Coordinates of N, CA, C and O in Angstrom, one line a residue:
M55 N -2.8 18.4 10.4 CA -1.9 17.1 9.9 C -2.3 15.9 9.9 O -1.7 15.2 9.1
K56 N -3.3 15.6 10.8 CA -3.9 14.0 10.7 C -4.1 13.7 9.0 O -3.6 12.5 8.6
K57 N -5.1 14.3 8.9 CA -5.4 14.2 7.4 C -4.3 14.1 6.6 O -4.8 13.0 5.7
L58 N -3.8 15.2 6.7 CA -2.3 15.0 5.4 C -1.8 13.8 5.6 O -1.3 13.0 4.4
L59 N -1.1 13.3 6.8 CA -0.5 12.3 7.3 C -1.1 11.0 6.1 O -1.1 10.2 5.7
Y60 N -2.9 10.9 6.7 CA -3.7 9.8 6.0 C -3.6 10.3 4.6 O -3.2 9.2 4.1
L61 N -3.9 11.1 3.9 CA -3.7 11.1 2.6 C -2.1 10.6 2.2 O -2.3 10.2 1.1
L62 N -1.5 10.9 3.0 CA 0.1 10.4 2.4 C 0.1 8.7 2.6 O 0.5 8.3 1.3
L63 N 0.0 8.6 3.6 CA -0.1 7.1 3.6 C -1.0 6.2 2.5 O -0.4 5.2 2.2
A64 N -2.4 6.9 2.2 CA -3.1 6.2 1.1 C -2.3 6.2 -0.1 O -2.4 5.8 -1.0
I65 N -1.9 7.7 -0.4 CA -1.6 7.9 -1.4 C 0.4 6.9 -1.7 O 0.0 6.5 -2.8
T66 N 0.8 6.4 -0.6 CA 1.9 5.9 -0.8 C 1.6 4.1 -0.8 O 2.8 3.7 -1.1
F67 N 0.7 4.1 -0.5 CA 0.1 2.9 -0.7 C -0.9 2.5 -1.6 O -2.3 2.5 -1.1
I68 N -0.6 2.3 -3.1 CA -2.0 1.9 -3.7 C -2.1 0.7 -4.3 O -1.1 0.9 -5.2
G69 N -3.0 0.5 -4.7 CA -3.0 -1.1 -5.4 C -2.7 -2.4 -4.9 O -2.0 -2.8 -3.9
C70 N -3.3 -3.3 -5.7 CA -3.2 -5.2 -5.9 C -4.1 -5.6 -6.2 O -5.1 -5.4 -6.2
S71 N -3.4 -6.9 -7.3 CA -4.5 -8.1 -7.7 C -3.7 -9.2 -8.4 O -2.5 -9.1 -8.2
S72 N -4.3 -9.6 -9.2 CA -3.5 -11.4 -9.6 C -3.4 -11.3 -11.0 O -4.4 -10.9 -11.8
D73 N -2.2 -11.6 -11.8 CA -2.3 -11.7 -13.5 C -1.7 -13.3 -13.0 O -1.4 -13.9 -13.9
N74 N -2.5 -14.1 -12.0 CA -1.9 -15.6 -12.0 C -2.9 -16.0 -13.2 O -3.9 -16.2 -13.6
N75 N -2.0 -16.6 -14.1 CA -2.3 -17.3 -15.2 C -3.0 -19.2 -14.6 O -3.3 -19.5 -15.7
S76 N -2.9 -19.3 -13.6 CA -3.1 -20.6 -13.5 C -4.1 -20.7 -12.8 O -4.6 -19.1 -11.8
N77 N -5.3 -21.1 -12.7 CA -6.5 -21.5 -12.1 C -6.4 -21.9 -10.4 O -7.0 -21.7 -9.5
E78 N -5.3 -22.4 -10.2 CA -4.7 -22.9 -9.0 C -3.9 -22.2 -8.6 O -3.1 -21.7 -9.0
E79 N -4.2 -22.1 -6.7 CA -3.2 -21.1 -6.4 C -2.8 -22.7 -5.0 O -3.6 -22.5 -4.5
P80 N -1.4 -22.4 -5.2 CA -0.9 -23.5 -3.7 C -1.4 -23.3 -2.8 O -1.1 -21.7 -2.3
A81 N -1.8 -24.3 -2.0 CA -2.1 -23.8 -0.6 C -1.1 -23.4 0.4 O -1.1 -22.7 1.2
N82 N 0.5 -23.5 -0.3 CA 1.1 -22.9 0.9 C 1.9 -21.4 0.3 O 2.6 -21.1 1.1
Q83 N 1.4 -21.0 -0.7 CA 1.6 -19.9 -1.2 C 0.7 -18.7 -0.3 O -0.4 -18.9 0.0
L84 N 1.6 -17.6 -0.1 CA 0.8 -16.4 0.6 C 0.8 -15.1 -0.5 O 0.9 -15.4 -1.4
F85 N 0.1 -14.3 0.0 CA -0.1 -12.9 -0.8 C 0.7 -12.6 -1.4 O 0.8 -12.5 -3.0
L86 N 2.2 -12.4 -1.2 CA 3.5 -11.7 -1.7 C 3.9 -12.7 -2.6 O 4.1 -12.4 -3.8
D87 N 3.9 -14.0 -2.5 CA 4.1 -15.0 -3.4 C 3.2 -14.8 -4.8 O 3.3 -15.1 -5.8
I88 N 1.6 -15.2 -4.4 CA 0.9 -15.4 -5.4 C 1.0 -13.9 -6.0 O 0.7 -13.9 -7.5
Y89 N 1.0 -12.9 -5.6 CA 0.8 -11.5 -6.5 C 2.0 -10.6 -6.9 O 2.1 -9.7 -6.9
D90 N 3.0 -11.4 -6.5 CA 4.4 -11.0 -6.6 C 4.3 -10.5 -8.3 O 4.3 -11.3 -9.1
G91 N 4.5 -9.0 -8.4 CA 4.4 -8.0 -10.0 C 3.5 -8.2 -10.6 O 3.6 -7.5 -11.1
V92 N 2.4 -8.5 -9.9 CA 1.3 -7.8 -10.6 C 0.8 -6.7 -10.2 O 1.1 -5.9 -9.1
V93 N 0.7 -6.1 -11.4 CA 0.5 -4.3 -11.7 C -1.0 -4.0 -11.2 O -2.1 -4.4 -11.6
W94 N -1.3 -3.2 -10.6 CA -2.4 -2.5 -10.2 C -2.4 -1.4 -10.0 O -2.0 -0.4 -10.1
Q95 N -4.0 -0.9 -10.5 CA -4.5 0.7 -10.9 C -5.1 1.4 -10.2 O -6.3 0.4 -10.1
N96 N -5.5 2.9 -9.8 CA -6.4 3.3 -9.7 C -6.1 4.4 -9.9 O -5.4 5.1 -10.1
Y97 N -7.7 5.2 -10.0 CA -7.5 6.7 -10.0 C -8.2 7.7 -9.3 O -8.9 7.6 -8.6
L98 N -7.0 8.6 -8.9 CA -7.1 9.4 -8.3 C -7.1 10.8 -7.6 O -5.8 11.3 -8.7
N99 N -8.4 11.7 -8.2 CA -8.0 13.1 -8.6 C -7.5 13.3 -9.7 O -6.3 14.1 -10.3
D100 N -8.4 12.3 -10.9 CA -7.9 12.4 -12.1 C -6.7 12.0 -12.6 O -5.8 12.5 -13.4
M101 N -6.0 11.0 -11.6 CA -4.5 10.8 -12.0 C -4.3 9.1 -11.9 O -5.3 9.0 -11.0
T102 N -3.9 8.3 -12.6 CA -3.9 7.0 -12.9 C -2.8 6.9 -11.6 O -1.7 7.1 -11.6
N103 N -2.8 5.9 -10.7 CA -1.6 5.4 -10.0 C -2.0 4.1 -10.0 O -2.6 3.8 -10.1
K104 N -0.4 3.4 -10.0 CA 0.0 2.4 -10.1 C 0.6 1.7 -9.0 O 1.6 2.2 -8.3
L105 N 0.8 0.2 -8.7 CA 1.5 -0.1 -7.7 C 1.9 -2.1 -7.8 O 0.7 -2.4 -8.7
T106 N 2.6 -2.3 -7.3 CA 3.2 -3.9 -7.5 C 3.5 -4.0 -6.5 O 4.5 -3.2 -5.5
F107 N 3.5 -5.4 -5.6 CA 4.0 -6.2 -4.4 C 4.8 -6.9 -4.8 O 5.0 -7.2 -5.9
N108 N 6.0 -7.2 -4.1 CA 7.3 -7.7 -4.6 C 7.3 -8.8 -3.5 O 7.4 -8.5 -2.4
S109 N 7.7 -9.8 -3.8 CA 8.1 -10.8 -2.6 C 9.3 -10.7 -2.2 O 9.9 -11.1 -1.2
D110 N 10.3 -10.5 -2.9 CA 12.1 -10.5 -3.0 C 12.6 -9.2 -3.1 O 13.0 -9.0 -4.7
P111 N 13.0 -8.3 -2.1 CA 12.6 -8.1 -0.7 C 10.9 -8.0 -0.5 O 10.4 -7.9 -1.8
S112 N 10.4 -8.0 0.6 CA 8.8 -8.0 0.9 C 9.1 -6.4 1.0 O 9.3 -5.5 1.5
S113 N 7.8 -6.1 -0.1 CA 7.8 -4.7 -0.7 C 6.7 -4.2 -1.8 O 6.3 -5.0 -1.8
I114 N 6.7 -2.9 -1.8 CA 5.7 -2.4 -2.6 C 6.1 -1.2 -3.2 O 7.1 -0.4 -2.6
T115 N 5.8 -1.3 -4.7 CA 6.5 -0.5 -5.3 C 5.5 0.4 -5.9 O 4.5 -0.5 -6.7
S116 N 5.4 2.0 -5.8 CA 4.0 3.0 -6.5 C 4.8 3.8 -7.3 O 6.0 3.7 -7.3
Y117 N 3.8 3.7 -8.5 CA 4.1 4.9 -9.4 C 3.3 5.9 -9.3 O 1.3 5.6 -9.3
Q118 N 3.5 7.2 -8.8 CA 2.3 8.3 -8.6 C 2.8 9.4 -8.9 O 4.6 9.8 -8.5
F119 N 2.1 10.0 -9.4 CA 2.7 11.6 -10.4 C 4.0 11.7 -11.2 O 4.9 12.7 -10.8
G120 N 3.7 10.7 -11.4 CA 5.5 10.4 -12.4 C 6.1 10.3 -11.8 O 7.6 10.0 -12.1
S121 N 6.3 9.6 -10.7 CA 7.4 8.9 -9.7 C 7.8 7.8 -9.4 O 6.4 7.3 -9.1
C122 N 8.7 6.9 -9.5 CA 8.6 5.2 -8.9 C 9.1 5.5 -7.4 O 9.9 6.0 -7.2
F123 N 8.8 4.7 -6.5 CA 9.2 4.9 -4.6 C 9.0 3.0 -4.4 O 8.0 2.8 -4.7
T124 N 9.7 2.5 -3.8 CA 9.8 1.4 -2.9 C 9.7 1.4 -1.7 O 10.8 2.1 -1.5
I125 N 8.6 0.8 -0.9 CA 8.9 0.7 0.1 C 9.3 -0.6 0.8 O 8.5 -1.7 0.1
V126 N 10.3 -0.9 1.5 CA 10.7 -2.1 2.0 C 9.9 -2.6 3.2 O 10.0 -2.0 4.1
F127 N 9.0 -3.6 3.1 CA 8.5 -3.8 4.6 C 9.3 -3.5 5.7 O 10.3 -4.8 5.5
G128 N 9.3 -3.7 6.7 CA 9.9 -3.5 7.8 C 11.3 -2.6 8.3 O 12.1 -2.2 9.3
E129 N 11.8 -1.6 7.1 CA 12.7 -0.9 6.8 C 12.1 0.5 7.0 O 10.9 1.0 6.2
P130 N 12.4 1.7 7.9 CA 11.8 3.0 7.7 C 12.3 3.5 6.5 O 13.1 3.1 5.4
Y131 N 11.3 4.1 5.7 CA 11.1 4.9 5.0 C 10.9 6.5 5.0 O 9.8 7.1 5.3
T132 N 11.5 7.1 4.2 CA 11.4 8.6 4.8 C 10.0 9.4 3.6 O 10.1 9.3 3.1
F133 N 9.5 10.2 4.5 CA 8.3 10.9 4.3 C 8.3 12.3 4.1 O 9.2 12.8 5.1
E134 N 7.8 13.1 3.1 CA 7.5 14.5 3.3 C 6.4 15.0 3.5 O 5.4 14.5 2.9
E135 N 6.4 16.2 3.6 CA 5.0 16.8 3.8 C 5.3 18.2 3.0 O 6.6 18.9 3.4
G136 N 5.0 18.5 1.8 CA 5.7 19.6 0.9 C 6.8 19.1 0.5 O 7.1 18.3 -0.1
S137 N 7.9 19.9 0.8 CA 9.2 19.4 0.2 C 10.3 19.6 1.6 O 11.8 18.9 1.4
E138 N 9.7 19.4 2.6 CA 10.6 19.0 3.6 C 10.5 17.2 3.9 O 9.4 17.0 4.5
D139 N 11.6 16.9 4.9 CA 12.1 15.8 5.4 C 11.2 15.4 6.7 O 11.8 16.7 7.6
E140 N 9.9 15.0 7.0 CA 9.4 15.3 8.1 C 9.7 14.0 9.2 O 9.3 13.9 10.0
G141 N 10.2 13.2 8.5 CA 10.3 12.0 9.5 C 10.4 10.3 9.0 O 11.0 10.3 7.2
L142 N 10.3 9.3 9.2 CA 10.2 8.1 8.8 C 9.4 7.2 8.8 O 8.2 7.2 10.0
L143 N 8.3 6.6 7.8 CA 7.5 5.5 7.6 C 7.9 4.5 8.2 O 8.9 3.9 7.1
T144 N 7.4 3.3 8.9 CA 7.6 2.2 8.8 C 6.4 0.8 8.6 O 5.2 1.2 9.4
Y145 N 6.6 0.4 7.5 CA 5.4 -0.4 7.3 C 5.7 -1.9 7.6 O 6.6 -2.4 7.2
T146 N 4.9 -2.5 8.5 CA 5.3 -4.0 8.9 C 4.1 -4.9 8.5 O 3.2 -4.4 8.4
I147 N 4.8 -6.2 8.2 CA 3.3 -6.8 7.4 C 2.9 -7.9 9.0 O 3.7 -8.1 9.8
Q148 N 1.9 -7.5 9.4 CA 0.7 -7.7 10.6 C 0.2 -9.1 10.8 O 0.3 -10.1 11.3
N149 N -0.2 -9.4 9.2 CA -1.1 -10.6 8.5 C -1.0 -11.1 7.4 O -1.3 -9.7 6.8
E150 N -0.6 -12.2 6.9 CA -0.5 -12.2 5.7 C -1.3 -14.0 5.2 O -0.7 -14.7 6.0
G151 N -2.3 -13.4 4.4 CA -2.9 -15.1 3.7 C -2.9 -15.2 2.2 O -1.8 -14.6 1.9
Q152 N -3.4 -16.2 1.7 CA -3.2 -15.8 0.4 C -4.2 -15.0 -0.4 O -3.4 -14.5 -1.6
N153 N -4.9 -14.0 0.2 CA -5.6 -13.2 -0.9 C -5.8 -11.9 0.1 O -6.0 -11.4 -0.3
N154 N -4.9 -11.6 1.0 CA -4.9 -10.7 1.9 C -3.7 -10.6 2.7 O -3.0 -11.5 2.6
I155 N -3.4 -9.3 2.6 CA -2.5 -8.5 3.9 C -2.7 -7.8 4.3 O -3.5 -6.7 3.8
V156 N -2.1 -7.6 5.9 CA -2.5 -6.6 6.5 C -1.5 -6.3 7.4 O -0.3 -6.6 7.8
L157 N -1.0 -4.4 6.9 CA 0.2 -3.8 7.4 C -0.1 -2.8 8.4 O -1.2 -2.2 8.4
S158 N 0.6 -2.9 9.3 CA 0.4 -1.7 10.2 C 1.4 -0.7 9.6 O 2.7 -1.2 9.4
V159 N 1.2 0.3 10.3 CA 2.0 1.9 10.0 C 2.1 2.4 10.9 O 1.4 2.9 11.5
Q160 N 3.7 3.1 11.2 CA 4.4 4.0 12.3 C 5.2 4.8 11.5 O 5.8 4.9 10.8
A161 N 4.3 6.1 12.2 CA 5.7 7.0 11.8 C 6.1 7.6 13.0 O 5.3 8.2 13.8
V162 N 7.3 8.3 12.4 CA 8.3 8.8 13.3 C 8.7 10.3 13.4 O 9.6 9.9 12.1
Y163 N 8.1 11.5 13.5 CA 8.8 12.5 12.8 C 10.2 12.7 13.8 O 10.9 12.2 14.6
N164 N 10.5 14.0 12.5 CA 11.7 14.1 13.2 C 12.1 14.9 14.6 O 13.3 14.9 15.4
D165 N 11.1 15.2 15.2 CA 11.2 15.6 16.6 C 11.3 14.5 17.7 O 10.8 15.0 18.7
G166 N 11.1 12.9 17.0 CA 10.8 12.0 17.8 C 9.5 11.8 18.4 O 9.3 10.7 19.0
N167 N 8.7 12.6 18.1 CA 7.1 11.8 18.3 C 6.9 11.0 17.0 O 7.0 10.9 15.8
T168 N 5.7 9.9 17.7 CA 5.3 9.0 16.9 C 3.7 9.2 16.7 O 3.0 9.8 17.2
Y169 N 3.4 9.0 15.2 CA 2.3 8.7 14.9 C 1.8 7.9 13.9 O 2.7 7.6 13.3
P170 N 0.7 7.0 14.4 CA -0.5 7.4 15.4 C 0.3 6.6 16.7 O 0.7 5.6 16.3
P171 N -0.3 7.3 17.6 CA -0.1 6.2 19.0 C -0.7 4.8 19.2 O -0.3 4.2 19.7
E172 N -2.0 4.9 18.3 CA -2.5 3.9 18.3 C -2.6 3.0 17.0 O -1.4 3.3 16.1
N173 N -3.1 1.5 16.9 CA -2.8 1.0 15.6 C -3.4 1.6 14.4 O -4.6 1.8 14.2
F174 N -2.7 2.0 13.2 CA -3.0 2.1 11.9 C -2.7 1.1 11.3 O -1.3 0.4 11.1
T175 N -3.6 0.4 10.4 CA -3.3 -0.6 9.4 C -4.0 -0.1 8.4 O -4.9 0.8 7.9
I176 N -2.8 -1.2 7.0 CA -3.3 -1.0 5.7 C -4.3 -2.6 5.4 O -3.2 -3.0 5.8
T177 N -5.2 -2.7 5.4 CA -5.5 -4.3 4.6 C -6.0 -4.0 2.9 O -6.6 -3.5 2.6
C178 N -5.3 -5.3 2.6 CA -5.5 -5.1 1.2 C -6.2 -6.7 0.7 O -5.6 -7.6 1.2
T179 N -7.3 -6.7 0.2 CA -8.0 -8.2 0.2 C -8.1 -8.0 -1.6 O -8.9 -7.5 -2.1
V180 N -8.0 -9.1 -2.2 CA -8.1 -9.3 -3.5 C -9.5 -10.3 -3.7 O -9.9 -11.4 -2.9
S181 N -9.9 -10.1 -4.6 CA -11.5 -10.8 -5.2 C -11.9 -10.9 -6.3 O -10.8 -10.5 -7.4
S182 N -12.9 -11.4 -6.8 CA -13.6 -11.1 -8.5 C -12.4 -12.1 -8.9 O -11.6 -11.9 -10.3
G183 N -12.2 -13.3 -8.6 CA -10.7 -14.2 -9.3 C -9.6 -13.7 -9.1 O -9.0 -13.8 -10.3
G184 N -9.3 -12.6 -8.6 CA -7.9 -11.8 -8.7 C -8.1 -10.9 -9.7 O -6.9 -10.2 -9.6
N185 N -9.4 -10.1 -9.6 CA -9.2 -9.1 -10.4 C -9.6 -7.9 -10.0 O -9.0 -6.8 -10.5
T186 N -9.7 -7.9 -8.8 CA -10.5 -6.7 -8.1 C -9.0 -6.7 -6.6 O -9.5 -7.8 -5.8
L187 N -8.8 -5.3 -6.1 CA -8.3 -5.1 -4.7 C -9.1 -4.3 -4.1 O -9.2 -3.3 -4.5
L188 N -9.0 -4.6 -2.9 CA -9.7 -3.4 -2.3 C -8.5 -3.0 -1.1 O -8.4 -3.9 -0.1
L189 N -8.3 -2.0 -1.2 CA -7.4 -1.4 0.1 C -8.1 -0.7 0.8 O -8.8 0.2 0.5
E190 N -7.8 -1.0 2.3 CA -8.5 -0.3 3.4 C -7.7 0.1 4.5 O -7.0 -0.7 5.0
Y191 N -7.9 1.5 5.0 CA -6.8 1.8 5.7 C -7.6 2.2 6.7 O -8.9 2.8 6.7
S192 N -7.3 2.2 8.3 CA -8.1 2.6 9.4 C -7.2 2.9 10.5 O -6.0 2.4 10.5
A193 N -7.4 3.5 11.4 CA -6.7 4.2 12.4 C -8.0 3.7 13.8 O -9.0 4.1 14.0
S194 N -7.3 2.6 14.6 CA -8.3 2.4 15.7 C -8.6 3.1 16.9 O -10.1 3.2 16.8
S195 N -8.6 4.1 17.0 CA -8.5 5.2 18.2 C -9.3 6.2 17.8 O -9.9 7.1 18.6
E196 N -9.3 6.4 16.4 CA -10.2 7.6 16.0 C -11.7 7.2 15.7 O -12.2 8.2 15.4
G197 N -12.0 6.1 15.9 CA -13.6 5.6 15.4 C -13.8 5.6 14.2 O -14.9 5.7 14.0
E198 N -13.2 6.1 13.2 CA -13.4 5.6 11.9 C -13.8 4.6 11.1 O -12.9 3.6 11.6
Q199 N -14.3 4.8 10.3 CA -14.8 3.3 9.2 C -13.7 2.7 8.6 O -13.1 4.2 8.2
P200 N -13.3 2.4 8.0 CA -12.1 2.2 7.1 C -12.5 2.8 5.8 O -14.0 2.7 5.2
D201 N -11.6 3.2 5.0 CA -12.0 3.9 3.7 C -11.3 3.0 2.9 O -10.0 3.1 2.4
P202 N -12.1 2.3 2.1 CA -11.8 1.7 0.9 C -11.7 2.6 -0.3 O -12.0 3.3 -1.0
Q203 N -11.0 1.7 -0.9 CA -10.7 2.1 -2.1 C -10.1 1.4 -3.2 O -9.8 -0.5 -2.6
S204 N -10.7 0.8 -4.5 CA -10.8 -0.2 -5.1 C -9.9 0.0 -6.3 O -9.4 1.0 -7.0
Y205 N -9.0 -1.1 -6.7 CA -7.9 -1.5 -7.6 C -8.4 -2.1 -8.5 O -9.0 -3.2 -8.3
T206 N -8.0 -2.4 -9.9 CA -8.0 -3.1 -10.9 C -6.5 -3.7 -11.7 O -5.6 -2.5 -11.6
I207 N -6.5 -4.6 -11.9 CA -5.2 -5.1 -12.7 C -5.3 -4.2 -14.0 O -6.2 -3.8 -14.5
A208 N -3.8 -3.6 -14.2 CA -3.6 -2.5 -15.0 C -3.6 -3.3 -16.6 O -2.9 -4.3 -16.6
P209 N -3.8 -3.0 -17.2 CA -4.0 -3.2 -18.9 C -2.6 -3.1 -19.6 O -2.5 -4.0 -20.5
D210 N -1.6 -2.2 -19.1 CA -0.8 -1.8 -19.8 C 0.4 -2.0 -18.4 O 0.6 -2.5 -17.6
E211 N 2.2 -1.8 -19.3 CA 3.3 -2.0 -18.3 C 2.6 -1.4 -17.3 O 3.1 -0.2 -17.4
F212 N 4.0 -1.4 -16.5 CA 4.4 -0.9 -15.0 C 5.7 0.0 -15.3 O 6.6 -0.4 -15.9
P213 N 5.1 1.5 -15.1 CA 6.4 2.5 -15.4 C 7.7 2.2 -14.9 O 8.7 3.2 -14.8
C214 N 7.9 1.5 -13.9 CA 8.6 1.6 -13.0 C 9.8 0.7 -13.0 O 10.7 0.5 -12.4
N215 N 10.0 -0.1 -14.2 CA 10.7 -1.5 -14.4 C 12.1 -1.2 -15.0 O 12.3 0.0 -15.9

């Protein structure tokens, strides 16, 4: 069940990089302002997944398996296992810098149980002049090393507009 939830969390949270035409990034802007609307892509299980971060409202929009969905940070999002509604996920911004954002994730199942009881985080870090996004998700109490996934700027349009 945990591995399925991790997969769901990883799939729901795919991508990030920069399309900033300027070589200058204002010192007062943070990740969501700098990378607002940039489309990132990743290949997972022979499928192209795309995502983009939005600054207003603070959120992420993802395209997976031919469907689009948006997760607004701080607001519960319904998650399913199979075809059944299992509960709510809430992504909260824990830390935000110019080239990185750290999100904490909490799942509350329909029976009232929460998972994970420990800290579950997703960290996105942009590098290579804004061309690469490294996404790492980890659970603090399970002693697992972060599982990094690499994304690049998508060469084509975002299908969720």
